[in-house]
PDB file of C-alpha atoms in Angstrom:
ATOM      1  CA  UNK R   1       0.000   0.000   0.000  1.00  0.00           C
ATOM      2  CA  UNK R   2       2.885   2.668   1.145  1.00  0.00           C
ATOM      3  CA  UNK R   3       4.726   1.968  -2.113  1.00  0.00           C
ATOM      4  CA  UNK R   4       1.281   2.581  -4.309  1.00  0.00           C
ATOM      5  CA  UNK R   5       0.290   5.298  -2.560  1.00  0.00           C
ATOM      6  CA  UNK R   6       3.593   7.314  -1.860  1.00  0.00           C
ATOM      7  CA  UNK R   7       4.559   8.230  -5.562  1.00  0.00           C
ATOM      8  CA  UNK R   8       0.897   9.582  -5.762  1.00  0.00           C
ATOM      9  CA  UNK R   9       0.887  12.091  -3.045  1.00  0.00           C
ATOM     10  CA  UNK R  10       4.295  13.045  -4.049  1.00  0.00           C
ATOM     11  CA  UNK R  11       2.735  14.100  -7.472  1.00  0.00           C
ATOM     12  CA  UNK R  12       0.129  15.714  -5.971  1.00  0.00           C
ATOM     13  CA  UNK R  13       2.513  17.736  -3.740  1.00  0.00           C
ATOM     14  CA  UNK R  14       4.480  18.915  -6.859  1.00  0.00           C
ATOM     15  CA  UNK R  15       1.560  19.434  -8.674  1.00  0.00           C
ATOM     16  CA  UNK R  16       0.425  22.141  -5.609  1.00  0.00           C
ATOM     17  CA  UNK R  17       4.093  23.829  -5.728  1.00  0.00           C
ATOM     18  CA  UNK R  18       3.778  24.547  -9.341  1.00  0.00           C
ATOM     19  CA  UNK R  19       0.451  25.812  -8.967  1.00  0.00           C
ATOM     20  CA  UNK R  20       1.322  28.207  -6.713  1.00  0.00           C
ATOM     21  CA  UNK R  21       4.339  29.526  -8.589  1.00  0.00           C
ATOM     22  CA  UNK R  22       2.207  29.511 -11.871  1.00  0.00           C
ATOM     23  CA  UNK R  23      -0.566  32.091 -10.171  1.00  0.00           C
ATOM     24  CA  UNK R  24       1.831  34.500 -10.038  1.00  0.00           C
ATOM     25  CA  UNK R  25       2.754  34.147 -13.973  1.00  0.00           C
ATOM     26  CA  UNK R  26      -0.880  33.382 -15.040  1.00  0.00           C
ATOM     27  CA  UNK R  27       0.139  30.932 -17.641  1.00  0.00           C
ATOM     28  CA  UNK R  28      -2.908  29.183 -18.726  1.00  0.00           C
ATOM     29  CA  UNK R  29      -1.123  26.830 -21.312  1.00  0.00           C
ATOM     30  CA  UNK R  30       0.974  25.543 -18.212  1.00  0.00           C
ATOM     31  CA  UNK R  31      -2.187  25.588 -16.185  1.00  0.00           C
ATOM     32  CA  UNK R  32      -4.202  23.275 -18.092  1.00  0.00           C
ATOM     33  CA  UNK R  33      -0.955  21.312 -18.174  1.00  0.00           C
ATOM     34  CA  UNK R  34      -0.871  20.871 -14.785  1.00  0.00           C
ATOM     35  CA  UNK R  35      -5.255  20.428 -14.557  1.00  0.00           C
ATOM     36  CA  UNK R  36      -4.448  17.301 -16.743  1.00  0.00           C
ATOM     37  CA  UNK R  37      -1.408  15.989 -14.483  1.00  0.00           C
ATOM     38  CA  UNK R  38      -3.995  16.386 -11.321  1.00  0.00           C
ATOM     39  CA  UNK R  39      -7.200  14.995 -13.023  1.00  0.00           C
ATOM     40  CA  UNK R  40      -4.868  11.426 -14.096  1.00  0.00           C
ATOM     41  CA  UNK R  41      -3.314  11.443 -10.956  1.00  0.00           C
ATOM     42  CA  UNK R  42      -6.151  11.535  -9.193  1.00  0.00           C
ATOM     43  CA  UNK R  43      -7.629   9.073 -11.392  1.00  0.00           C
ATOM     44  CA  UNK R  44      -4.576   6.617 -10.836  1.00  0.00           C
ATOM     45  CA  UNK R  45      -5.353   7.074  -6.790  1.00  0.00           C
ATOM     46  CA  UNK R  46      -8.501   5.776  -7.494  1.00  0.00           C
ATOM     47  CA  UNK R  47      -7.617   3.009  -9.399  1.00  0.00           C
ATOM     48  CA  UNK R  48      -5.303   1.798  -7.130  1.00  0.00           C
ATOM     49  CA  UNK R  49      -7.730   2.188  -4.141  1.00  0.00           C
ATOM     50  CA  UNK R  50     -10.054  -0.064  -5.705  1.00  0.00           C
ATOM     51  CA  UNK R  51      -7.024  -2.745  -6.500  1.00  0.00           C
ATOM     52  CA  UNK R  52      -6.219  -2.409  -2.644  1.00  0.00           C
ATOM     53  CA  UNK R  53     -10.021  -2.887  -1.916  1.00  0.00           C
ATOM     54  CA  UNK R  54     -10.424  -5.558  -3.883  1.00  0.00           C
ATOM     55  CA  UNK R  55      -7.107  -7.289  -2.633  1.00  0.00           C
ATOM     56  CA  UNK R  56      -7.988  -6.945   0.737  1.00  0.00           C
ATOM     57  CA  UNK R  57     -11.899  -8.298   0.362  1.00  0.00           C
ATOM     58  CA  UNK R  58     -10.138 -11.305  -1.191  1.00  0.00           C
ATOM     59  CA  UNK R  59      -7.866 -12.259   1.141  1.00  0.00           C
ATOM     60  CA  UNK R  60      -9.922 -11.363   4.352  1.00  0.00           C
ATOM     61  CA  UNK R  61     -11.375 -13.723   6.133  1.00  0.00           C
ATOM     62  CA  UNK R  62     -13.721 -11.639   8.212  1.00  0.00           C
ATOM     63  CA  UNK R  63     -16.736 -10.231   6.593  1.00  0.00           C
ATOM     64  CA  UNK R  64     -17.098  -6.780   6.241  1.00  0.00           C
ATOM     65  CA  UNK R  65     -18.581  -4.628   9.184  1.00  0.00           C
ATOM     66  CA  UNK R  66     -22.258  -3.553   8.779  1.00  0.00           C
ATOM     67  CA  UNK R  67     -25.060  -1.426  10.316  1.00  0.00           C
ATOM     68  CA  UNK R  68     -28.650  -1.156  10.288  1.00  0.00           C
ATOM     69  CA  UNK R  69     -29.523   0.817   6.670  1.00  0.00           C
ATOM     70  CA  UNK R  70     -32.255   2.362   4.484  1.00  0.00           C
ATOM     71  CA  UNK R  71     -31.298   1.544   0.927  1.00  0.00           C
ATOM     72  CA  UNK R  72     -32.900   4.943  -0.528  1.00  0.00           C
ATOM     73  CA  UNK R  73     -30.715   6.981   2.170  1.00  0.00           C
ATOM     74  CA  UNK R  74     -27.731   5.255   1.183  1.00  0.00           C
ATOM     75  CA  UNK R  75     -29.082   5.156  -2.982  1.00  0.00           C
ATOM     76  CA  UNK R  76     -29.686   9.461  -2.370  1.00  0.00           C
ATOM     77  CA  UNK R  77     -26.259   9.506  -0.761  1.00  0.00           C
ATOM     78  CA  UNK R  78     -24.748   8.348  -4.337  1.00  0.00           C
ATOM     79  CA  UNK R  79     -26.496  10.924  -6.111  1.00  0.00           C
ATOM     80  CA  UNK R  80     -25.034  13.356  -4.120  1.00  0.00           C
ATOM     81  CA  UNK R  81     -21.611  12.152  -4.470  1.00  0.00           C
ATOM     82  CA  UNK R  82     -22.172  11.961  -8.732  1.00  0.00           C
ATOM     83  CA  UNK R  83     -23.568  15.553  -8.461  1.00  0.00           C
ATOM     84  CA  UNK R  84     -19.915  16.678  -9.145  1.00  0.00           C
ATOM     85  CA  UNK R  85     -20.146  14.549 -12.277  1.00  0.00           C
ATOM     86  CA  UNK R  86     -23.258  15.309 -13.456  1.00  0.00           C
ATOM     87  CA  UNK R  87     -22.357  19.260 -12.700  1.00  0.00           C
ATOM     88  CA  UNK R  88     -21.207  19.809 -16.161  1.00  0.00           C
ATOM     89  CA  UNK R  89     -23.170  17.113 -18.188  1.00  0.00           C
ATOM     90  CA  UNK R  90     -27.002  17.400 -19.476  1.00  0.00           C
ATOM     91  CA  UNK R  91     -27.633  14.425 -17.018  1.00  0.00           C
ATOM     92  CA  UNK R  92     -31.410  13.676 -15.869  1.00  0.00           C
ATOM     93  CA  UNK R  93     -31.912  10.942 -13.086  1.00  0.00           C
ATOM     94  CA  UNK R  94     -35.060   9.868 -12.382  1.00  0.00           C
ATOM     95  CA  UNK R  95     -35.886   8.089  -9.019  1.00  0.00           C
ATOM     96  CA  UNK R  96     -38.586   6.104  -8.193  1.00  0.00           C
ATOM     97  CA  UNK R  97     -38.783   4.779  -4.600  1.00  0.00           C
ATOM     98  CA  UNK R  98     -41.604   2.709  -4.858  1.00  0.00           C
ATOM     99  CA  UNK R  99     -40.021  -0.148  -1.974  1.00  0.00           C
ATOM    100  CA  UNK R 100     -42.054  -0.099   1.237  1.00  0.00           C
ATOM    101  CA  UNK R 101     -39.219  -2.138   2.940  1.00  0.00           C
ATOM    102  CA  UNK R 102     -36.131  -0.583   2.594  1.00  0.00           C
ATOM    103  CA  UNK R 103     -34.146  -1.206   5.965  1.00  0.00           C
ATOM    104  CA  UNK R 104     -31.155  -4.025   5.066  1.00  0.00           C
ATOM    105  CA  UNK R 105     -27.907  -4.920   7.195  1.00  0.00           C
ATOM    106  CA  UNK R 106     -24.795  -3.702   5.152  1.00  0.00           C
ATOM    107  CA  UNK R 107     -22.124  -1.418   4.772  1.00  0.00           C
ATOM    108  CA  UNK R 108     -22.780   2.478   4.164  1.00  0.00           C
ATOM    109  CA  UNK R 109     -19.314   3.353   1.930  1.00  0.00           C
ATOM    110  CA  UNK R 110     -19.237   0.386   0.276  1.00  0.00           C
ATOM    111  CA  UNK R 111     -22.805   0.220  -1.401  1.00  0.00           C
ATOM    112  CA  UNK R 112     -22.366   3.816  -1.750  1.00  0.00           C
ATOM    113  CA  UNK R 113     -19.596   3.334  -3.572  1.00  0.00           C
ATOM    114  CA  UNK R 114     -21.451   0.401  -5.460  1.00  0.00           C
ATOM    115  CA  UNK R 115     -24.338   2.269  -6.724  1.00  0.00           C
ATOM    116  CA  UNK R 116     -22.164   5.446  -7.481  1.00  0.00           C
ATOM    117  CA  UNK R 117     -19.954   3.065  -9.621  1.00  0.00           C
ATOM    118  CA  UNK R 118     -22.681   2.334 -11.495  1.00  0.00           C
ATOM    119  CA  UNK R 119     -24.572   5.334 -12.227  1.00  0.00           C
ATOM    120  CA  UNK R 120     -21.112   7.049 -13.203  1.00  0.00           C
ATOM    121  CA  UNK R 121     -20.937   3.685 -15.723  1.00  0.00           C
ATOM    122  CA  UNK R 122     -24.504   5.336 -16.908  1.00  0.00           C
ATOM    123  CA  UNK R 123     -23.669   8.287 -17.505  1.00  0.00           C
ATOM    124  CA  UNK R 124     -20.078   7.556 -18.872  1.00  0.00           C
ATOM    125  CA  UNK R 125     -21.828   5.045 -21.533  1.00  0.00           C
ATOM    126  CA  UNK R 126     -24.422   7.401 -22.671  1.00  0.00           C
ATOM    127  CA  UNK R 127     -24.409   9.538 -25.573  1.00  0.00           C
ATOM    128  CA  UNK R 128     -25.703  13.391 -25.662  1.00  0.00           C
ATOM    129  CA  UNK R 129     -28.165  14.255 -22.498  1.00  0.00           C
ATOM    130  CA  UNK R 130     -28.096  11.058 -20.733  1.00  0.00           C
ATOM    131  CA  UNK R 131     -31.223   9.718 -18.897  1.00  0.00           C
ATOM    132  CA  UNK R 132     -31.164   7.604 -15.963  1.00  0.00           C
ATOM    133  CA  UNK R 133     -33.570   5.599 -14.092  1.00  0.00           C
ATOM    134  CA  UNK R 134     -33.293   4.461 -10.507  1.00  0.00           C
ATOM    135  CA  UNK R 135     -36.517   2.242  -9.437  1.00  0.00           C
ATOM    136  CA  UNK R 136     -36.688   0.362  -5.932  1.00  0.00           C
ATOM    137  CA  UNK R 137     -39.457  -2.354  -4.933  1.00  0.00           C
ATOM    138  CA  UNK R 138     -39.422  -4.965  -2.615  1.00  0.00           C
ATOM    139  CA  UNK R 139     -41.111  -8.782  -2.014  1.00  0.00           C
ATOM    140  CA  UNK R 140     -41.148 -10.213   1.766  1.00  0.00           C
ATOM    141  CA  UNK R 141     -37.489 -11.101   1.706  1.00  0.00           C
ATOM    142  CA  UNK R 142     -35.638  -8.691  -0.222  1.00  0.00           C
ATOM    143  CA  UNK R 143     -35.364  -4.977  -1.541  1.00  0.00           C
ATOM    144  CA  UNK R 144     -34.480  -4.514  -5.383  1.00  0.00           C
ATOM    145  CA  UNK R 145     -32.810  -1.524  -7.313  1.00  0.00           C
ATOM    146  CA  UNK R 146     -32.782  -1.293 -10.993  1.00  0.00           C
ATOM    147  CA  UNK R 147     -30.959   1.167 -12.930  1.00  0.00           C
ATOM    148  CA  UNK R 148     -31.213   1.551 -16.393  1.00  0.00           C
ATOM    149  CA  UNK R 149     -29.761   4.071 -18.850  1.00  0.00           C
ATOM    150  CA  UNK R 150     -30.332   4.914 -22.538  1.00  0.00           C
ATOM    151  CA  UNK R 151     -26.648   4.589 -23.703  1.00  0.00           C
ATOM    152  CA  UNK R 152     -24.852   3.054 -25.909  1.00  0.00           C
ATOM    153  CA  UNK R 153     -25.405  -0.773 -24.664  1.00  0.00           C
ATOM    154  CA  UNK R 154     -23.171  -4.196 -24.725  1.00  0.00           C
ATOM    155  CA  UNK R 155     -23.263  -7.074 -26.774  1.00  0.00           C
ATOM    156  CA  UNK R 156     -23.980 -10.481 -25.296  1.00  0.00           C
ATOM    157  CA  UNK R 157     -19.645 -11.872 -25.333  1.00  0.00           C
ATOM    158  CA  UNK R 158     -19.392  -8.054 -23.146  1.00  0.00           C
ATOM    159  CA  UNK R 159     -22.329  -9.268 -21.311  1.00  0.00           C
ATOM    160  CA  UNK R 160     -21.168 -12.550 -20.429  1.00  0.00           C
ATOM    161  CA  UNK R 161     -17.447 -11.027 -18.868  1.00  0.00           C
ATOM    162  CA  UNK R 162     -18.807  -7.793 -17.477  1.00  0.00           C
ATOM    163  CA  UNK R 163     -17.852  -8.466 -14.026  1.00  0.00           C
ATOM    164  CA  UNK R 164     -14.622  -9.796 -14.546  1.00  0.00           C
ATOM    165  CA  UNK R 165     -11.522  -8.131 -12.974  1.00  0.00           C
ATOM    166  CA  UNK R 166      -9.567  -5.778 -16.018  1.00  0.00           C
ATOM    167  CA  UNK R 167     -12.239  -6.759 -18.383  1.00  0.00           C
ATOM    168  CA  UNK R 168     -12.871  -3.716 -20.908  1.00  0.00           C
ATOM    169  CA  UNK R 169     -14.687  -3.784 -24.111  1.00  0.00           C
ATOM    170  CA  UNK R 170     -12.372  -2.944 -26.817  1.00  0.00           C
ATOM    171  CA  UNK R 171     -14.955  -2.599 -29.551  1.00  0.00           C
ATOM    172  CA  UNK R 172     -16.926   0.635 -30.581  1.00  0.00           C
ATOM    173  CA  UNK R 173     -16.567   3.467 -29.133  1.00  0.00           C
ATOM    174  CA  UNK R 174     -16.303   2.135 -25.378  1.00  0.00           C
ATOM    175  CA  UNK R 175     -12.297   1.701 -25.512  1.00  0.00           C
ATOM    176  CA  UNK R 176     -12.451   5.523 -25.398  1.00  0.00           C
ATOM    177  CA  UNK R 177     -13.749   5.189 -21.820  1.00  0.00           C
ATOM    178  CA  UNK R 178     -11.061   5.770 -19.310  1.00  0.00           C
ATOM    179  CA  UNK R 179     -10.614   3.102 -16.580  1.00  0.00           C
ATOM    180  CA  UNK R 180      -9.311  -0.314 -15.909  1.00  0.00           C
ATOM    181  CA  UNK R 181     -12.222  -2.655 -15.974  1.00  0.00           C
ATOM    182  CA  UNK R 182     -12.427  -2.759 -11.620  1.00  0.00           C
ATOM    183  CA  UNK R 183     -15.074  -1.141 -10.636  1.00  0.00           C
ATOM    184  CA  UNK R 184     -17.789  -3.957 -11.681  1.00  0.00           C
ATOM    185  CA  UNK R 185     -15.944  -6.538 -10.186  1.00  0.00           C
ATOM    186  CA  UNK R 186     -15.845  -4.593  -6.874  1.00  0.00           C
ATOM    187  CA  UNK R 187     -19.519  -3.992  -7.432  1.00  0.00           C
ATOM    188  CA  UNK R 188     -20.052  -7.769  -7.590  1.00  0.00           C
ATOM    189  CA  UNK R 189     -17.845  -8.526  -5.013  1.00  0.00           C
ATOM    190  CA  UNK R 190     -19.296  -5.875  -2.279  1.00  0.00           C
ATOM    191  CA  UNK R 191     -22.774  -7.072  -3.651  1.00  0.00           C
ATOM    192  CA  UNK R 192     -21.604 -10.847  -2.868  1.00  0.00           C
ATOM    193  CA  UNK R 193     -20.772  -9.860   0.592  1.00  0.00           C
ATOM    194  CA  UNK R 194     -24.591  -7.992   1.028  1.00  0.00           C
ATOM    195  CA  UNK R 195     -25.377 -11.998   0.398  1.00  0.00           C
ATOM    196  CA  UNK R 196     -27.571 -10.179  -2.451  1.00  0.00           C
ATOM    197  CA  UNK R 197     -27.484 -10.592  -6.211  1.00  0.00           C
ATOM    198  CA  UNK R 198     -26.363  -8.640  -8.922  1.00  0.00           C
ATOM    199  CA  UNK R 199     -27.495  -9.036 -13.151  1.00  0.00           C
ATOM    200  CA  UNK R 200     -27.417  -7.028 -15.722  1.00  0.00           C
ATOM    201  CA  UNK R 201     -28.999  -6.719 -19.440  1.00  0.00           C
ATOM    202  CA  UNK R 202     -28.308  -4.731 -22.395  1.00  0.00           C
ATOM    203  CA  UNK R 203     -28.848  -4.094 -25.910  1.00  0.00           C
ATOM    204  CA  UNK R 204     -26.639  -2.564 -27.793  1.00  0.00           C
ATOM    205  CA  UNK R 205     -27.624   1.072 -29.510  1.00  0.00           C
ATOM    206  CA  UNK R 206     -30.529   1.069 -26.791  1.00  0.00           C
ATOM    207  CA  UNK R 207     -29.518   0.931 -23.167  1.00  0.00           C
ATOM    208  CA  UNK R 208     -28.123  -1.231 -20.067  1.00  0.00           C
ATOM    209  CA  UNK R 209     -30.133  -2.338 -16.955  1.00  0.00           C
ATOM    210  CA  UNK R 210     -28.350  -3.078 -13.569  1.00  0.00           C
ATOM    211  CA  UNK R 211     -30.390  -5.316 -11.241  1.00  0.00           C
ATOM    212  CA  UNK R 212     -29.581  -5.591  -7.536  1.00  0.00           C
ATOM    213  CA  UNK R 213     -31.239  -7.892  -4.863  1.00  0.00           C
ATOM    214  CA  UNK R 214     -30.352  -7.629  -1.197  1.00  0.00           C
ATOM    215  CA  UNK R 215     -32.004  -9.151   1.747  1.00  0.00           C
ATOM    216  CA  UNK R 216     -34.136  -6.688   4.280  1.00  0.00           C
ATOM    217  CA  UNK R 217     -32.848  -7.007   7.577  1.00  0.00           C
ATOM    218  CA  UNK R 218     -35.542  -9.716   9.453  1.00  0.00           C
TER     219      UNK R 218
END
């Protein structure tokens, strides 16, 4: 982790020096420079958070800790952390809470972190003015969240290795997408660990649909 992480925060710290040099020069060429050093850099940290993450949930033998939770708390929690994202997009999210049991046992950052994974997939994988769905209902035993875009879709062989650690689609216009291919498998994984279920179904040219089951707390 130290040896990840170290080269990272050294970046950022040079990154800050220049900065503050270059305000005194106001040299926007260098600027914008520097906004693309901090934006992959910061984009690297998060990549290898969720390798460290994913390492860890592997190799642990403990499950992970979790509290008493209502799902559309923790689902309006995401939206707030995407609001950044969405800031400077033509994003609309619809919600529809229509789940009259929402209260589960899991944990808050990490399904916070699942469902923000994949509405930023959503909105990454759409085309002009994206449109989002988020729709919540619930049987006896469990609570379900569906959330379905308009984008560009997958074919069935993406389909089939979606959740598969590195796996990216290299066909289309998807290999333009930065990332690594992690952040469904974490989803799966911290999804797994909920002892719910995760699926997912797509067409390409018209859209992808993420279901998730989890259990409501007895």
């Amino acid at each position: 982790t130290h040896e990840f992480k170290t080269p990272i925060a050294t970046i950022n710290l040079a990154i800050d020096a220049i900065e503050s040099q270059l305000e005194k020069h106001n040299s926007k060429k260098k600027q914008q420079y520097l906004k693309i050093m901090r934006e992959e850099n910061r984009r690297m940290h998060d990549q290898v958070e969720t390798i460290l993450t994913i390492s860890q949930l592997d190799k642990s033998n403990t499950l992970i800790d979790k509290t008493d939770l209502d799902v559309h708390k923790v689902i309006k929690d995401a939206l707030d952390h995407i609001t950044l994202l969405v800031k400077n997009k033509r994003v609309e999210i619809k919600t529809s809470f229509d789940s009259k049991k929402n209260i589960i046992l899991g944990n808050k950052n990490h399904l916070i972190n699942v469902f923000t994974n994949i509405i930023d997939n959503a909105i990454k994988y759409s085309k002009d003015n994206p449109v989002i769905k988020i729709e919540t209902t619930n049987d006896e035993k469990n609570v379900f969240i569906q959330v379905k875009d308009r984008g560009i879709g997958m074919n069935n062989d993406t389909l089939k290795m979606i959740f598969e650690k590195f796996f990216r689609e290299q066909n289309g216009n998807v290999h333009n997408i930065k990332g690594h291919g992690l952040g469904l498998s974490y989803v799966k994984k911290i999804v797994s660990l909920h002892n719910g279920k995760i699926s997912v179904e797509s067409v390409e040219g018209h859209g992808t649909k993420f279901k998730i089951q989890i259990p409501l707390l007895s």
